[in-house]
Amino acid sequence: DSHHDQFLAELMRYLRQPSVAAQNLGMTEMAALAKEQLEARGFNVQILPTDGHPVVYGELGNGPRTLLIYDHYDVQPAEPLDLWESPPFEPTVRNGNLYARGVADNKGDQMCRMQAIEAWLATMGKLPLKIKWVIEGEEEIGSPNLEAFAHKYADLLKADGCLWETGGYNELDQFSLWLGLKGIAYFELRLKTMGIDAHSGNATMLPNPAWRLVWALSTLKDANNRITLDNYWEHVIPPAPDEVALLEKVPFDAEKIKSTYGAKAFINDMDAAAAKRAHYFEPTITICGFESGYTGAGTKTVLPKEAKVKLDFRLVPNLTPELVYDLLRKHLDRRGFSDIEIVRFSAERNARSRADSAVVQAAITAARKIYGADPVIYPLMPGSGPMYPLSDMLGIPAVLAGLSHNGSRAHAPNEHIRLKDYWLGQKFIGEFIRAFAEL
Amino acid sequence: DSHHDQFLAELMRYLRQPSVAAQNLGMTEMAALAKEQLEARGFNVQILPTDGHPVVYGELGNGPRTLLIYDHYDVQPAEPLDLWESPPFEPTVRNGNLYARGVADNKGDQMCRMQAIEAWLATMGKLPLKIKWVIEGEEEIGSPNLEAFAHKYADLLKADGCLWETGGYNELDQFSLWLGLKGIAYFELRLKTMGIDAHSGNATMLPNPAWRLVWALSTLKDANNRITLDNYWEHVIPPAPDEVALLEKVPFDAEKIKSTYGAKAFINDMDAAAAKRAHYFEPTITICGFESGYTGAGTKTVLPKEAKVKLDFRLVPNLTPELVYDLLRKHLDRRGFSDIEIVRFSAERNARSRADSAVVQAAITAARKIYGADPVIYPLMPGSGPMYPLSDMLGIPAVLAGLSHNGSRAHAPNEHIRLKDYWLGQKFIGEFIRAFAEL
């Protein structure tokens, strides 16, 4: 219908504006466009500065309940461009899908939510609650300024629940809700024992940084994959019974996962139940990269001067990036590895909301109405994201409920959403607002 | 004098012929030139085929003693060409040095030895011993066919002593003799746990090949640098008292070594005496390279599908490449690391001759006469080379006595020898032949 045509044109305009934070491409223009679109729905909008790209912040409505919405106006870089079937910033409809960089992650959510509110205002009148909307500009570069922003504006951001970006359909194409994310702390361990590489004949006497990293790493996790970092497990709390109960209803196709990655078996030959539980509730320490010395074809008899390893810690309650950094530094120092430098990269704390919170219950109610079935409720998504500063830190329960499906290719070429999900998503947002205001 | 001019012209012709085995460049022409030059001195020469480049083999003279000489007609690749001050295959004299690829390693030795024999024949008449000369064509690519050659021609090669290629002056510019080499076994450990890289969020359940290599490696050597490979030390025999006594007279400038490489300290803070002893007599296992996952700038949350490590084992008696491969395979299998593939590269056995052998005593006698001082006698060179098949394997004591000085830059751009060493070297060869025939 003509509404859909107009809404789609608006969405395509929103997608046509590049906004790649990592490349500082179109960010000012995109923030202005987000502000304009919120204002077009009557929002009172401010561009709130941070140490990086600013936050676009809007408020609208009044009522006993306040809903915080989180989205981001930045997108992933579009490269490699040659793998796109249509240009990333020229939104294109093919076979009922809309292709564009950022349509799934997460400009589609934003415009869908704005248009749902517009429809509410046009048909129902005033909003039954207050909406506070944070659209940040640095999600795809790790939200380095979001925690400081949330601290600074903690009073402004007070709310009863938070609707998070992204989410949508699981791998069985069931509409799903996710109630949290794992935390992450990413480090690079660096060791340089010499100013220049030496001939390996000197390995009798000159220190080898690759060996030292191997020895240090081998004290962090044993060959049974058990993390052995000093004082680590005393900070880890097991999932709550209701989280475990939720997970039992979540689908998990162990054979499909193994065949997707071409893995013969899970770690320690875990069965599906153990792997599923580990996947959602266990913390990890992962070697994402290791580099030292000669890595080309054949041989080079070299004693390398330096070695580097990239380590990704995924965090569950109550591990935090600061804590694991501190534990790691002390663990290494205690074993004589003070020469190993730890460089800190991304750090995001874990976030978990409970299924009995109003915002989750409202999402369940709305999902039943719109999608005709109980949504699948995941206690968390096993990835990481900047949810903590706007949820657990401020005491606001949050839920991920979005438009993506399992093949949406967020972060990859040919990112897309299915248009039918977009129109259903608008109806979902309307029902969600109603339910959250009434519950 | 005119002899020197003619000899130098001959040497330069020998150097002008490229002969890079790794690039299969000029090998046939060089073998023919070596044959021609030996024949010009009256040698009976055969081109003996191998599975690779052939061996040029010559015989001349008769006497109670037989001397085996080992040289190689192949040279290292000349690259990087832009770092040469004069082209590598255009021999050039500058400041009393002769620059050319292969002049130090080891065409200079060959021509020096041939011309010394020519001078003997011209001035003294017949040789007082039989010379058997092996000039191989694959030394710079690891002599993959030399052991099979030596087995096949074991009877032909029978001799009382062997004059090895290279050697010359130590870092204090003292004329030196080396009585052996360490062995080497170079392996690549490879592990692939998945067909594709995974997102690191899956590290909860999917196996990480980098961790598995770290765990496997950590069982090979402990953090005190002690090799812990199963059943390894029972094969290692300590140096003989006379070898230890020789080493005591060898110079070792610990502070200079540390400052050359920019190392703060030796492994385990060894003092100079401990480092020296370790350097000459200890075996090693060295990580020469480690590669897995993402190694660029910043972060990538990846669970790598594969990992590779390059390991260099330096061998002392009675470790052999076959033995350490077998020990390593069993050690890994015993610990559940059968999934780690071991790819074998270079393998050379250690070789050691004793100072009281006739060939070493002849070299000492000749050195005293020509260089006016006792040579420094190293029980071995801490590097590796293809000495074993022509020495220990055939029961022939061998000595390294050559033309290189500490700055000769073998294998590097601007390889050179000092011409004064070349002319002294000719005299040394004459005295050595006399002494070896008479001793």
Coordinates of N, CA and C in Angstrom, one line a residue, chain B residues 187-189 216-217 219-220 229-230 232 285 311 313 322-335 337 340-343:
Chain B
F187 N 61.3 -29.5 12.1 CA 59.9 -30.0 11.9 C 58.9 -28.9 11.8
E188 N 57.8 -29.1 11.2 CA 56.7 -28.2 11.3 C 55.5 -29.0 12.0
L189 N 55.0 -28.5 13.1 CA 53.8 -29.1 13.7 C 52.6 -28.4 13.1
A216 N 50.7 -28.8 23.8 CA 51.7 -29.8 23.3 C 53.1 -29.3 23.5
L217 N 53.3 -28.1 23.1 CA 54.7 -27.5 23.2 C 55.1 -27.4 24.6
T219 N 54.7 -29.3 26.9 CA 55.2 -30.5 27.5 C 56.6 -30.9 27.0
L220 N 57.1 -30.1 26.0 CA 58.4 -30.4 25.4 C 59.6 -29.8 26.1
L229 N 61.1 -33.7 26.7 CA 60.6 -34.7 25.8 C 60.9 -36.1 26.4
D230 N 59.9 -37.0 26.3 CA 60.0 -38.3 26.9 C 61.3 -39.1 26.3
Y232 N 64.3 -38.6 26.2 CA 65.2 -37.8 25.4 C 66.6 -37.8 26.0
I285 N 65.7 -27.3 21.6 CA 64.5 -27.3 20.8 C 64.0 -25.9 20.7
L311 N 59.8 -26.0 14.4 CA 60.6 -26.4 15.5 C 62.0 -26.9 15.0
F313 N 65.3 -28.7 16.1 CA 66.1 -29.4 17.2 C 67.6 -29.4 16.8
E322 N 66.2 -39.0 13.1 CA 65.2 -40.1 13.1 C 64.7 -40.4 14.6
L323 N 65.7 -40.4 15.5 CA 65.4 -40.6 16.9 C 64.4 -39.5 17.4
V324 N 64.8 -38.3 17.3 CA 64.0 -37.2 17.9 C 62.6 -37.2 17.2
Y325 N 62.5 -37.5 15.9 CA 61.2 -37.5 15.3 C 60.4 -38.6 16.0
D326 N 61.0 -39.8 16.2 CA 60.3 -40.9 16.8 C 59.9 -40.5 18.2
L327 N 60.8 -39.9 19.0 CA 60.5 -39.6 20.4 C 59.3 -38.5 20.4
L328 N 59.4 -37.6 19.5 CA 58.4 -36.5 19.4 C 57.0 -37.1 19.1
R329 N 57.0 -38.0 18.1 CA 55.7 -38.6 17.7 C 55.1 -39.3 18.9
K330 N 55.9 -40.2 19.5 CA 55.4 -41.0 20.6 C 55.0 -40.1 21.8
H331 N 55.8 -39.1 22.1 CA 55.5 -38.1 23.2 C 54.1 -37.5 23.0
L332 N 53.9 -37.0 21.7 CA 52.6 -36.4 21.4 C 51.5 -37.4 21.5
D333 N 51.7 -38.5 20.9 CA 50.6 -39.5 20.9 C 50.2 -39.9 22.3
R334 N 51.2 -40.1 23.2 CA 51.0 -40.5 24.6 C 50.2 -39.5 25.3
R335 N 50.2 -38.3 24.9 CA 49.5 -37.2 25.6 C 48.2 -36.8 24.9
F337 N 47.9 -36.1 21.6 CA 48.0 -35.1 20.6 C 48.3 -35.8 19.2
I340 N 48.0 -33.8 16.0 CA 49.1 -32.9 15.5 C 50.0 -33.6 14.5
E341 N 50.0 -33.0 13.3 CA 50.9 -33.6 12.2 C 52.3 -33.1 12.4
I342 N 53.2 -34.0 12.2 CA 54.7 -33.5 12.2 C 55.2 -33.6 10.8
V343 N 55.5 -32.5 10.2 CA 56.1 -32.5 8.8 C 57.6 -32.4 9.0

